[in-house]
PDB file of C-alpha atoms in Angstrom:
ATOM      1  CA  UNK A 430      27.797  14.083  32.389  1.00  0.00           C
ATOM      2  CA  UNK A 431      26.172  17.174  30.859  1.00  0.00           C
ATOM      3  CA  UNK A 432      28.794  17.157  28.004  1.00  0.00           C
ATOM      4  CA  UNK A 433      27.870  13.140  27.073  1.00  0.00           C
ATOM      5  CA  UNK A 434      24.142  14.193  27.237  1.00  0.00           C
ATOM      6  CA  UNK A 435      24.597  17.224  25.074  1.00  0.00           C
ATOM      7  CA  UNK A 436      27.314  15.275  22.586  1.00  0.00           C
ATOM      8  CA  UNK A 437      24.524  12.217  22.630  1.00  0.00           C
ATOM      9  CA  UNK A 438      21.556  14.944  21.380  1.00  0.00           C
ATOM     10  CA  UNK A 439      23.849  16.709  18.849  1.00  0.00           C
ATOM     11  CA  UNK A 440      24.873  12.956  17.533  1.00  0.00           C
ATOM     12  CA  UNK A 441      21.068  11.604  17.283  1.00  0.00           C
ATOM     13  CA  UNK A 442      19.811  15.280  15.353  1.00  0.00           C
ATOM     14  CA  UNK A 443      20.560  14.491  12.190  1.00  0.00           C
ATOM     15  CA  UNK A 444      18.415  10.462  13.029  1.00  0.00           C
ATOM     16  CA  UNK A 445      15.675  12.949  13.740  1.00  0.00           C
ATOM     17  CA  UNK A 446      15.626  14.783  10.598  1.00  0.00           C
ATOM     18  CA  UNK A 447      16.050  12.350   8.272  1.00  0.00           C
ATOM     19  CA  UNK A 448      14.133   9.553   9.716  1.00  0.00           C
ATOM     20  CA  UNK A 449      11.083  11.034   9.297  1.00  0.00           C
ATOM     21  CA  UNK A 450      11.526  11.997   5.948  1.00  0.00           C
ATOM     22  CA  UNK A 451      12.795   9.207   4.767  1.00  0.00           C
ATOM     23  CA  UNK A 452      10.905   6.401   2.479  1.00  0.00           C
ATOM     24  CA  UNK A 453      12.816   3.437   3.186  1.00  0.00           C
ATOM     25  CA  UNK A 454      10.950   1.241   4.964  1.00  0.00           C
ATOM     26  CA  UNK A 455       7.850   2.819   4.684  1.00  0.00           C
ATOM     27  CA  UNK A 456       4.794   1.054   5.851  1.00  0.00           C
ATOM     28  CA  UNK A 457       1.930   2.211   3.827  1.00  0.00           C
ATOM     29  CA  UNK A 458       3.313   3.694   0.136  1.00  0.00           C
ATOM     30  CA  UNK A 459       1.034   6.553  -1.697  1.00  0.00           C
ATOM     31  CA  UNK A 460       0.820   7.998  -4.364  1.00  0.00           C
ATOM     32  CA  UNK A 461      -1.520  11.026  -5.711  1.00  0.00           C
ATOM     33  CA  UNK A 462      -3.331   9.998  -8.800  1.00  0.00           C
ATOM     34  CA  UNK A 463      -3.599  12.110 -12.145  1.00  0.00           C
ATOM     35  CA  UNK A 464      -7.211  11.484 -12.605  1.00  0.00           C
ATOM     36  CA  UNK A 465     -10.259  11.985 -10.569  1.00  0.00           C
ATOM     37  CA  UNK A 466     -11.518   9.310  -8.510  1.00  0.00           C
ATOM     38  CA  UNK A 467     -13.803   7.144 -10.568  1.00  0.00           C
ATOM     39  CA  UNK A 468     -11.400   6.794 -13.162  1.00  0.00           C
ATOM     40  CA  UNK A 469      -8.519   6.328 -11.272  1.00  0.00           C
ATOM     41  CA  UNK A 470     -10.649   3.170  -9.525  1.00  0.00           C
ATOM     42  CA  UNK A 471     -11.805   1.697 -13.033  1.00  0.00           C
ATOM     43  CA  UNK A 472      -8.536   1.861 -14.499  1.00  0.00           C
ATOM     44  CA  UNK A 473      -7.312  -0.024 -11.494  1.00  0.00           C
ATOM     45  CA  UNK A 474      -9.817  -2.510 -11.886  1.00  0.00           C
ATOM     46  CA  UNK A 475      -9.436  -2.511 -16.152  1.00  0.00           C
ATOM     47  CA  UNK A 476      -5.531  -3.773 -15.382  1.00  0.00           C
ATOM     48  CA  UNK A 477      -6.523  -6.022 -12.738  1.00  0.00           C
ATOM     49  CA  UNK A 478      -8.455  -7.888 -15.540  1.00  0.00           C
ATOM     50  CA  UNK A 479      -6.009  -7.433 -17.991  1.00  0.00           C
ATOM     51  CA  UNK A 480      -2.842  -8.891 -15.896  1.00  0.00           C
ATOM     52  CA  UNK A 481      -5.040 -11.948 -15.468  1.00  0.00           C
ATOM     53  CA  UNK A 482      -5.301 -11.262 -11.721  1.00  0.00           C
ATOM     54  CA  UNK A 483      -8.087 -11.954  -9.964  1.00  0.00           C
ATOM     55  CA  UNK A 484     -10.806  -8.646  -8.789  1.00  0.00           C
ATOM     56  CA  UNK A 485     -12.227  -9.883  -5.347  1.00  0.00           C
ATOM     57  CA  UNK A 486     -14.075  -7.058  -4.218  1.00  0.00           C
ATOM     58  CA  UNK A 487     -14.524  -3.319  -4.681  1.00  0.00           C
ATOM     59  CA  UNK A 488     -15.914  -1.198  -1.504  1.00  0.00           C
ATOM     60  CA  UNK A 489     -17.434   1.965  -2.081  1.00  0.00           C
ATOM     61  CA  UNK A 490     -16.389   3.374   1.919  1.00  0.00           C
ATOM     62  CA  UNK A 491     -18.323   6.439   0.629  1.00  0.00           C
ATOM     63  CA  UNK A 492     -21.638   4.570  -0.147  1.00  0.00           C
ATOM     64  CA  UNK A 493     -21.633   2.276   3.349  1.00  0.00           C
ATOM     65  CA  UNK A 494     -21.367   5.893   5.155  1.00  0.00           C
ATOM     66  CA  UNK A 495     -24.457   7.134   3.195  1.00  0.00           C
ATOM     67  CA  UNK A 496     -26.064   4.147   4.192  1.00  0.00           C
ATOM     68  CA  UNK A 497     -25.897   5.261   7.858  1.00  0.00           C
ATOM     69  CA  UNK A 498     -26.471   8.531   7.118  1.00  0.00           C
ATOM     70  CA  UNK A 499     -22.883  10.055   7.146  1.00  0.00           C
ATOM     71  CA  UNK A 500     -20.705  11.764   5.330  1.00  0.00           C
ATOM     72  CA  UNK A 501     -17.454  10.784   4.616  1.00  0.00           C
ATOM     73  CA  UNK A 502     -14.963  11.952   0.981  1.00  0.00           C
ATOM     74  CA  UNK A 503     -14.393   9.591  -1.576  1.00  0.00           C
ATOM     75  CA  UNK A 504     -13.130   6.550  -0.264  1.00  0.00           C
ATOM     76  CA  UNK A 505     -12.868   2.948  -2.271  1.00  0.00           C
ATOM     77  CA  UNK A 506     -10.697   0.369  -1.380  1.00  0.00           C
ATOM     78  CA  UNK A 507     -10.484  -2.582  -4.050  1.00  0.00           C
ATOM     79  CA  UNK A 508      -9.339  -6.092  -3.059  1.00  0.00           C
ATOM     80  CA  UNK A 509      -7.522  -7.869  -5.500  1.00  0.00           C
ATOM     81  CA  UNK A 510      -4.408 -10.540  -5.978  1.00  0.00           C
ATOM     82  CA  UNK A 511      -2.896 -13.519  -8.005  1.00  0.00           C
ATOM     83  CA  UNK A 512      -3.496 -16.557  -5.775  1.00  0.00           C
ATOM     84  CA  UNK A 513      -0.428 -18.265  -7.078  1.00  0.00           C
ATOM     85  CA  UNK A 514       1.702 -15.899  -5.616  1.00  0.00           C
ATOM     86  CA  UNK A 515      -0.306 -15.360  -2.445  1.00  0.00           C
ATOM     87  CA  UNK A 516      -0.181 -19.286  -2.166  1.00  0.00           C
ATOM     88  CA  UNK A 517       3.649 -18.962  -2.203  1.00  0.00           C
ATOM     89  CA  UNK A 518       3.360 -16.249   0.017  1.00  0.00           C
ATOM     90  CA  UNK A 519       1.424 -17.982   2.818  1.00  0.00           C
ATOM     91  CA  UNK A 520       3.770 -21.252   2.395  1.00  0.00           C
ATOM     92  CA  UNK A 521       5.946 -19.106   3.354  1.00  0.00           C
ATOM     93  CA  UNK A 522       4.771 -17.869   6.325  1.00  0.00           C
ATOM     94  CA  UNK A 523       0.427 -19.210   6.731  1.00  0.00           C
ATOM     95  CA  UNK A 524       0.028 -15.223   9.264  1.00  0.00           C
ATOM     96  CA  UNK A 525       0.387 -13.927   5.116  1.00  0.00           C
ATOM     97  CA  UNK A 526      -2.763 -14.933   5.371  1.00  0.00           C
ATOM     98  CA  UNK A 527      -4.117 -11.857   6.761  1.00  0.00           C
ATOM     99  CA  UNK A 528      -2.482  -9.221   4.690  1.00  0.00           C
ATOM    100  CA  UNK A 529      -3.738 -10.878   1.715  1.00  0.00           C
ATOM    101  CA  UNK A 530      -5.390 -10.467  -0.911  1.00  0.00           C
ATOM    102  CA  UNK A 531      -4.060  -7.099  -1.776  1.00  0.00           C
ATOM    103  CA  UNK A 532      -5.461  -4.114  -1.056  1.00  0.00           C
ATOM    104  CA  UNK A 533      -5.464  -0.716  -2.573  1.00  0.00           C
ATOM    105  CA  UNK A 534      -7.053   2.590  -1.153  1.00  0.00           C
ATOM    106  CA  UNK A 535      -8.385   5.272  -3.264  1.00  0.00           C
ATOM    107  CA  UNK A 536      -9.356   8.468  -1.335  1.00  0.00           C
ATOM    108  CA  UNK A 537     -10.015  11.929  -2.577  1.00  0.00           C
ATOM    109  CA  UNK A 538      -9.633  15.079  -0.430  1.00  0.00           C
ATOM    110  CA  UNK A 539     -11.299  18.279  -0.093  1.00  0.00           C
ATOM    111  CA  UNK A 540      -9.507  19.777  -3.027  1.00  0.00           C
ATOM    112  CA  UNK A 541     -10.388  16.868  -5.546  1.00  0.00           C
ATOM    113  CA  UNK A 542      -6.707  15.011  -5.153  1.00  0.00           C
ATOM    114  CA  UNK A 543      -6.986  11.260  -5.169  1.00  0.00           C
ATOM    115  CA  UNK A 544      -4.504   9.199  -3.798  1.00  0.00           C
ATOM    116  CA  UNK A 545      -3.534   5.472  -3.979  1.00  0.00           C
ATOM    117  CA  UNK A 546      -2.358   3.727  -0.630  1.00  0.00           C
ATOM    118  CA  UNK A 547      -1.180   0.290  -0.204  1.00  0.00           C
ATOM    119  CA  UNK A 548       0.838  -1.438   2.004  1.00  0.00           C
ATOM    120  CA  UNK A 549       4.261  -1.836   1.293  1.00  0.00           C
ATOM    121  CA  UNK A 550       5.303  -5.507   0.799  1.00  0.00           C
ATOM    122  CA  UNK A 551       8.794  -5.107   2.536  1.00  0.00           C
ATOM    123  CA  UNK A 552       6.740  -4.414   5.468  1.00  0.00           C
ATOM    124  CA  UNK A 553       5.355  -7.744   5.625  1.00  0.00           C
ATOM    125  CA  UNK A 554       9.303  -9.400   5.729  1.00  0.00           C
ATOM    126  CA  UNK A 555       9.171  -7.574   8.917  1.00  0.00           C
ATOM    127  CA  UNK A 556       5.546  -8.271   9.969  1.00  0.00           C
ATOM    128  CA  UNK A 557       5.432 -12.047   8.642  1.00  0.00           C
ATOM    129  CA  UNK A 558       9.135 -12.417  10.042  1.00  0.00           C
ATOM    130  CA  UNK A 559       9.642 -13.543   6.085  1.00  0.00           C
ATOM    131  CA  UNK A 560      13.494 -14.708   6.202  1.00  0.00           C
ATOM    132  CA  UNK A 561      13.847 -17.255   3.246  1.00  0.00           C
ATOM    133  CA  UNK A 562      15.544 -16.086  -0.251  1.00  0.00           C
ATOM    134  CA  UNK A 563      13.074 -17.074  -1.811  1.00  0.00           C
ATOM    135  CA  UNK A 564      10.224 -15.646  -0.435  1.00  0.00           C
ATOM    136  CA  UNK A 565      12.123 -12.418  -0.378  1.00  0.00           C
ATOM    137  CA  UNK A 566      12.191 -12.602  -3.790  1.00  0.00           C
ATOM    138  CA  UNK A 567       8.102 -12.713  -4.103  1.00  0.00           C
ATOM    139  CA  UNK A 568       7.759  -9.860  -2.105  1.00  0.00           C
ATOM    140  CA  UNK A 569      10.012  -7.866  -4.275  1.00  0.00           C
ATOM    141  CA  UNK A 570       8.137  -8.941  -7.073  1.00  0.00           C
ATOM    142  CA  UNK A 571       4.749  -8.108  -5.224  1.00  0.00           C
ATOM    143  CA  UNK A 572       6.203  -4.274  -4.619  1.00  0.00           C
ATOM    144  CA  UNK A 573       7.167  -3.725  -8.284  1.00  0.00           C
ATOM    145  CA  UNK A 574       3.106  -5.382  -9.123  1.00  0.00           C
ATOM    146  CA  UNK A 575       1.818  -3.054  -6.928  1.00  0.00           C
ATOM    147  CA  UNK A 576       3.808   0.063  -7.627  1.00  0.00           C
ATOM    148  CA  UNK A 577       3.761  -0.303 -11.639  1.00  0.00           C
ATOM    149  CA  UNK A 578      -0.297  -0.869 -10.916  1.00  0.00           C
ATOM    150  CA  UNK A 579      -0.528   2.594  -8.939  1.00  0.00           C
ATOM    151  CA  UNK A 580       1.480   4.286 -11.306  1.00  0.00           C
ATOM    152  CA  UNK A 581      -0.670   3.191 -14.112  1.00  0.00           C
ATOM    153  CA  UNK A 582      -4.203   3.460 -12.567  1.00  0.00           C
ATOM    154  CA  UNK A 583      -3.324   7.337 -11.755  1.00  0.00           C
ATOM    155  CA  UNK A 584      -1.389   8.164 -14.987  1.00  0.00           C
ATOM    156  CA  UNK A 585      -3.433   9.581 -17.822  1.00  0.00           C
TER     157      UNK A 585
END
């Protein structure tokens, strides 16, 4: 018994170092930004308008905290999408529905790094349980949209 326990642990240690570490699958994707906040935001926004996608909203997180007298780093989180492909999105599964529009979070730490944050669109195959070839295929395209944005809005 001890030596199936002890073969079982040494088996499973390399799961445990690598799974952690590993980017596959990845809920939430981030990247750090080459610019400072503001700019990283209005470039962001500048594409959005220049893909021909549509700019929803754009929540300062910062400014609402002010507003009840807290403190909080620079936070913005602008809502954004193309509702063509959100349309196809929700006929594929109508739950879509509450991971879109898209989002992406800008925050800024203590040492003036700004990151970008969005949710990963393979995520939602899982989430949405998003089976059809099809629809597979949007959500691809949706990841490469939304990492090609990042990358821009935080290159210089």
């Amino acid at each position: 018994m001890k030596n199936i326990l002890a073969f079982s642990v040494l088996a499973l240690l390399p799961f445990f170092f690598t799974a952690c570490d590993s980017k596959k699958g990845a809920f939430l994707e981030t990247s750090i930004s080459q610019n400072d906040h503001k700019t990283t935001v209005a470039k962001l926004e500048k594409l959005i308008k220049e893909k021909g996608l549509t700019h929803f909203s754009t929540i300062d997180h910062t400014a609402n905290a002010k507003g009840v007298k807290m403190d909080l780093k620079p936070e913005t989180l602008v809502v954004f999408g193309n509702p063509k492909m959100g349309t196809v999105l929700m006929q594929c599964n109508p739950s879509m529905g509450i991971d879109l529009p898209l989002r992406m979070l800008f925050t800024t730490d203590y040492e003036g790094i700004t990151s970008i944050t969005y949710t990963n669109p393979e995520y939602w195959s899982l989430k949405h349980n998003i089976k059809d070839k099809n629809c597979l295929r949007v959500l691809n395209k949706a990841k490469v949209a939304l990492r090609n944005l990042a990358q821009a809005a935080g290159s210089k």
